[in-house]
Amino acid sequence: MSLEEKRDIDRITPVPSSASSTKPQTATYNSNNSLSGLDNLQVLPKILQEGVIFVACGPAVLLQAAHPGLNTASSASSNLTDDLTSYLHAALSYIACLVLGSKDEKQALLARLGLGQPPLQSSLKVTSPTSQLWLVATIYATAADFYQRIYGAFDYRTAEAAYDEFALVLRYLSPTVLPSASAGDQSLSQVSWPSTRAEFWKYWDAELSKLVVSAAAHDVASELQKRDLPRGVGLTKPVLRAITIEMLPEHIRDGYGAKSTFMTRQLYATAIGLLRPVYPCLPKGWRSGPASYYLEEVRKEIK
């Protein structure tokens, strides 16, 4: 099932675009950077500690590259692949810090961001709030989607809580990661983070229809395929590629020339079939390795 197929309202990703929300978003944010809201996260830490969700980074980058406001964002002296991956690296590191870090680490990060001195530099220069919002949306959608492919669908309340907690974290990271309306720009009111999960998927469906796989986006896909992966992860490249193909909406993967074939479907089915029973049984320290890596990236810069 690809990211455009949303059939069950009790899941994070597969929620019908026409569904109405029965619960308003309850997340609150203190402009003085009080950490009280972050002390009560219940669902997001459990999701983020499962390193398997980072398999979704591939689909996320390709969805980002196909956005009209992003596939022309790089200057002649930069590279879109590097720009998007550096942004993703920084965003995931900040999210990991606010969700899994200590109180002192969270305060140190927010202090740096408040001074306009982000500890991790992203080469991506996005001036459009619409494009910036899409960057964040792909992180939520792909991670939520892949988590459920392994662990099964959340019940309705858990799904709502996960969305609200993610929205709260994003508000702490505004405007570094999420567009901020604090500057009084009326146009930003049209691109703020959707207040409910149902509204998010309406937004998602609308944005999917606007994506265009340009020559620059094709270059991103080609460069990602050629890049070396750490240690033994490189051996799983064919499987990761199959998972990416099967996760992408059909018109997007067709645009990339990445057809869903018998082989990709078999690789995907085999990988998911093995991960579902085996992955949850692995030691917690091993499963949380990727999240720990992103958290450590921030720690090194805020000492």
Coordinates of C-alpha atoms in Angstrom, one line a residue:
M1 CA 0.0 0.0 0.0
S2 CA 1.4 3.4 -1.0
L3 CA 1.3 6.6 0.9
E4 CA -1.7 7.8 -1.1
E5 CA -3.9 4.9 0.0
K6 CA -5.6 5.9 3.3
R7 CA -8.5 3.6 4.2
D8 CA -8.8 3.4 8.0
I9 CA -9.4 6.3 10.3
D10 CA -7.8 4.5 13.2
R11 CA -4.4 4.6 11.6
I12 CA -2.0 7.4 11.5
T13 CA -1.3 7.3 7.8
P14 CA -4.3 5.6 6.3
V15 CA -7.0 8.1 7.3
P16 CA -9.6 9.1 4.8
S17 CA -9.2 12.6 3.4
S18 CA -13.0 13.2 3.9
A19 CA -12.8 12.1 7.6
S20 CA -13.8 14.7 10.2
S21 CA -11.9 15.2 13.4
T22 CA -13.8 14.6 16.6
K23 CA -11.1 16.0 18.9
P24 CA -9.3 19.4 18.7
Q25 CA -5.6 19.6 19.0
T26 CA -4.7 20.0 22.7
A27 CA -1.0 20.7 22.5
T28 CA 0.1 24.0 24.1
Y29 CA 3.3 26.0 23.7
N30 CA 4.9 28.5 26.1
S31 CA 6.6 31.3 24.2
N32 CA 9.2 31.5 26.9
N33 CA 10.4 28.0 25.9
S34 CA 9.0 26.2 29.0
L35 CA 9.7 22.5 28.6
S36 CA 6.5 21.5 30.5
G37 CA 4.8 20.3 27.3
L38 CA 7.8 18.2 26.3
D39 CA 7.8 16.5 29.7
N40 CA 4.5 14.8 29.0
L41 CA 5.1 13.1 25.7
Q42 CA 3.8 9.5 25.8
V43 CA 3.6 8.2 22.3
L44 CA 6.2 10.0 20.2
P45 CA 9.2 8.7 22.2
K46 CA 8.1 5.1 21.7
I47 CA 7.8 5.7 17.9
L48 CA 11.1 7.6 17.5
Q49 CA 13.1 5.0 19.4
E50 CA 12.3 2.4 16.8
G51 CA 15.1 2.9 14.3
V52 CA 13.2 1.0 11.6
I53 CA 11.2 4.1 10.9
F54 CA 14.3 5.7 9.4
V55 CA 13.9 3.4 6.5
A56 CA 11.3 5.9 5.4
C57 CA 13.9 8.6 4.8
G58 CA 14.3 7.5 1.2
P59 CA 10.6 8.0 0.3
A60 CA 10.7 11.3 2.3
V61 CA 13.5 12.8 0.3
L62 CA 12.0 11.7 -3.1
L63 CA 8.7 13.3 -2.1
Q64 CA 10.5 16.5 -1.1
A65 CA 12.5 16.6 -4.3
A66 CA 9.3 16.4 -6.4
H67 CA 7.8 19.5 -4.7
P68 CA 7.7 22.4 -7.2
G69 CA 9.0 24.8 -4.6
L70 CA 11.9 22.6 -3.6
N71 CA 13.2 21.1 -6.9
T72 CA 14.3 24.6 -7.9
A73 CA 15.5 25.7 -4.5
S74 CA 19.2 24.9 -5.0
S75 CA 21.6 27.5 -6.4
A76 CA 24.1 26.8 -9.2
S77 CA 26.8 26.3 -6.5
S78 CA 24.8 23.7 -4.5
N79 CA 23.4 20.3 -4.9
L80 CA 19.7 19.5 -4.3
T81 CA 20.5 16.0 -2.9
D82 CA 23.0 17.4 -0.4
D83 CA 20.5 20.2 0.5
L84 CA 17.6 17.9 1.2
T85 CA 19.6 15.3 3.1
S86 CA 21.3 18.0 5.2
Y87 CA 17.9 19.4 6.1
L88 CA 16.5 16.0 6.9
H89 CA 19.6 15.3 9.1
A90 CA 19.2 18.5 11.0
A91 CA 15.4 18.2 11.4
L92 CA 15.6 14.6 12.7
S93 CA 18.4 15.5 15.1
Y94 CA 16.4 18.4 16.6
I95 CA 13.3 16.3 16.9
A96 CA 15.3 13.5 18.6
C97 CA 16.7 16.0 21.1
L98 CA 13.4 17.4 22.1
V99 CA 11.7 14.0 22.3
L100 CA 14.5 11.9 23.8
G101 CA 17.1 14.3 25.2
S102 CA 17.6 15.4 28.8
K103 CA 16.1 18.7 30.1
D104 CA 19.5 20.4 29.9
E105 CA 20.0 19.3 26.3
K106 CA 16.5 20.5 25.3
Q107 CA 17.1 23.9 26.9
A108 CA 20.5 24.2 25.2
L109 CA 19.1 23.4 21.8
L110 CA 16.2 25.8 22.2
A111 CA 18.6 28.5 23.4
R112 CA 20.7 28.1 20.3
L113 CA 17.7 28.1 18.0
G114 CA 16.3 31.2 19.8
L115 CA 19.5 33.1 19.1
G116 CA 19.3 32.1 15.4
Q117 CA 22.4 29.8 15.8
P118 CA 21.2 26.3 14.9
P119 CA 23.8 23.8 16.0
L120 CA 23.5 21.8 12.8
Q121 CA 23.8 23.7 9.5
S122 CA 21.5 22.8 6.6
S123 CA 22.6 23.9 3.1
L124 CA 19.0 24.1 2.0
K125 CA 17.7 27.7 1.7
V126 CA 13.9 27.6 1.6
T127 CA 12.2 31.0 1.4
S128 CA 8.7 29.6 0.8
P129 CA 6.7 28.7 3.9
T130 CA 4.7 26.3 1.7
S131 CA 7.8 24.4 0.8
Q132 CA 9.1 24.4 4.3
L133 CA 5.8 22.9 5.5
W134 CA 6.0 20.2 2.9
L135 CA 9.5 19.2 4.1
V136 CA 8.1 18.6 7.6
A137 CA 5.0 16.9 6.4
T138 CA 7.0 14.3 4.5
I139 CA 8.8 13.4 7.7
Y140 CA 5.6 12.8 9.6
A141 CA 3.8 11.0 6.9
T142 CA 6.5 8.6 5.9
A143 CA 7.6 7.7 9.4
A144 CA 4.1 7.2 10.6
D145 CA 3.3 5.1 7.5
F146 CA 6.3 2.8 7.9
Y147 CA 6.0 2.4 11.7
Q148 CA 2.5 0.9 11.1
R149 CA 3.7 -1.4 8.4
I150 CA 5.9 -3.1 11.0
Y151 CA 3.9 -2.7 14.3
G152 CA 0.3 -2.5 13.0
A153 CA -2.2 0.3 13.1
F154 CA -2.6 2.4 16.2
D155 CA -6.0 2.7 17.8
Y156 CA -7.7 6.1 17.3
R157 CA -6.7 7.7 20.5
T158 CA -3.0 6.7 20.2
A159 CA -3.0 8.0 16.6
E160 CA -4.4 11.3 17.7
A161 CA -2.0 11.6 20.6
A162 CA 1.0 10.9 18.3
Y163 CA -0.1 13.6 15.9
D164 CA -0.7 16.2 18.7
E165 CA 2.7 15.4 20.2
F166 CA 4.5 15.8 16.9
A167 CA 2.7 19.1 16.3
L168 CA 3.8 20.3 19.8
V169 CA 7.5 19.4 19.1
L170 CA 7.3 21.3 15.8
R171 CA 6.0 24.4 17.5
Y172 CA 9.1 24.4 19.7
L173 CA 11.2 24.2 16.6
S174 CA 9.5 27.1 14.8
P175 CA 10.7 28.8 12.7
T176 CA 13.8 26.7 12.2
V177 CA 12.0 23.6 11.1
L178 CA 8.3 24.8 10.8
P179 CA 7.1 28.1 9.3
S180 CA 6.2 30.6 11.9
A181 CA 3.3 33.1 11.7
S182 CA 4.7 35.2 14.5
A183 CA 6.2 37.7 12.1
G184 CA 2.7 38.9 11.2
D185 CA 2.8 37.6 7.6
Q186 CA -0.8 37.0 6.6
S187 CA 0.3 34.5 3.9
L188 CA 1.6 32.2 6.6
S189 CA -1.9 31.6 7.9
Q190 CA -2.5 29.6 4.8
V191 CA 0.4 27.3 5.4
S192 CA 0.4 26.6 9.1
W193 CA 0.7 23.0 10.4
P194 CA -2.8 21.4 10.2
S195 CA -4.5 21.5 13.5
T196 CA -6.0 18.0 13.3
R197 CA -4.9 14.7 11.8
A198 CA -7.8 14.7 9.5
E199 CA -6.9 18.1 8.2
F200 CA -3.4 17.0 7.7
W201 CA -4.4 14.2 5.3
K202 CA -6.6 16.7 3.4
Y203 CA -3.5 18.9 3.0
W204 CA -1.4 15.8 2.1
D205 CA -3.8 14.7 -0.7
A206 CA -3.9 18.3 -2.1
E207 CA -0.1 18.6 -2.1
L208 CA 0.5 15.1 -3.7
S209 CA -1.5 16.2 -6.7
K210 CA 0.9 19.2 -7.2
L211 CA 4.2 17.1 -7.2
V212 CA 6.2 17.1 -10.4
V213 CA 9.2 14.9 -10.9
S214 CA 11.6 17.3 -12.6
A215 CA 15.0 16.7 -14.0
A216 CA 16.4 18.0 -10.7
A217 CA 14.3 15.4 -8.8
H218 CA 15.6 12.7 -11.1
D219 CA 19.1 13.7 -10.3
V220 CA 18.3 13.3 -6.6
A221 CA 17.0 9.8 -7.1
S222 CA 20.1 8.9 -9.1
E223 CA 22.5 10.3 -6.6
L224 CA 20.8 8.6 -3.6
Q225 CA 21.1 5.3 -5.4
K226 CA 24.8 5.8 -5.9
R227 CA 25.6 6.9 -2.4
D228 CA 27.5 4.6 -0.1
L229 CA 25.6 3.4 3.0
P230 CA 27.4 2.8 6.4
R231 CA 28.7 -0.6 7.3
G232 CA 26.6 -3.5 6.3
V233 CA 23.6 -1.4 5.5
G234 CA 24.8 -1.1 1.9
L235 CA 24.0 -4.8 1.5
T236 CA 20.4 -4.0 1.9
K237 CA 20.2 -1.5 -0.9
P238 CA 18.0 -3.6 -3.2
V239 CA 15.6 -4.1 -0.4
L240 CA 15.6 -0.4 0.6
R241 CA 15.0 0.5 -3.0
A242 CA 12.0 -1.9 -3.2
I243 CA 10.5 -0.5 0.0
T244 CA 10.9 3.0 -1.4
I245 CA 9.2 2.1 -4.7
E246 CA 6.3 0.4 -3.0
M247 CA 5.8 3.2 -0.5
L248 CA 5.7 6.0 -3.1
P249 CA 2.3 7.0 -4.6
E250 CA 2.0 5.5 -8.1
H251 CA 2.2 8.7 -10.1
I252 CA 5.3 9.8 -8.2
R253 CA 7.2 6.5 -8.7
D254 CA 6.2 6.4 -12.3
G255 CA 7.6 9.9 -12.6
Y256 CA 10.9 8.7 -11.3
G257 CA 10.8 5.7 -13.7
A258 CA 10.7 3.4 -10.6
K259 CA 8.1 0.8 -11.6
S260 CA 6.5 -1.5 -9.2
T261 CA 7.4 -4.9 -10.5
F262 CA 7.0 -8.5 -9.4
M263 CA 10.6 -8.4 -8.0
T264 CA 10.1 -5.2 -6.0
R265 CA 6.8 -6.4 -4.7
Q266 CA 8.4 -9.7 -3.6
L267 CA 11.4 -8.0 -2.0
Y268 CA 9.0 -5.6 -0.2
A269 CA 6.7 -8.4 1.0
T270 CA 9.6 -10.5 2.2
A271 CA 11.3 -7.6 4.1
I272 CA 8.1 -6.6 5.8
G273 CA 7.2 -10.2 6.5
L274 CA 10.5 -10.7 8.3
L275 CA 10.6 -7.4 10.1
R276 CA 7.1 -7.7 11.6
P277 CA 7.9 -10.8 13.9
V278 CA 11.7 -10.3 14.2
Y279 CA 12.3 -6.6 14.6
P280 CA 10.3 -6.1 17.8
C281 CA 12.3 -8.9 19.5
L282 CA 15.6 -7.3 18.9
P283 CA 17.4 -5.7 21.9
K284 CA 16.0 -2.2 22.6
G285 CA 19.5 -0.7 22.5
W286 CA 20.0 -2.0 19.0
R287 CA 16.6 -0.8 17.8
S288 CA 17.1 2.7 19.2
G289 CA 20.5 3.1 17.6
P290 CA 19.5 5.4 14.8
A291 CA 17.6 7.8 17.2
S292 CA 20.6 7.8 19.5
Y293 CA 22.8 8.7 16.5
Y294 CA 20.7 11.8 15.7
L295 CA 20.6 12.8 19.3
E296 CA 24.3 12.5 19.6
E297 CA 24.7 14.8 16.6
V298 CA 23.1 17.6 18.6
R299 CA 24.9 16.7 21.8
K300 CA 28.3 17.2 20.1
E301 CA 27.4 20.7 19.1
I302 CA 25.7 22.0 22.3
K303 CA 28.3 20.9 24.8

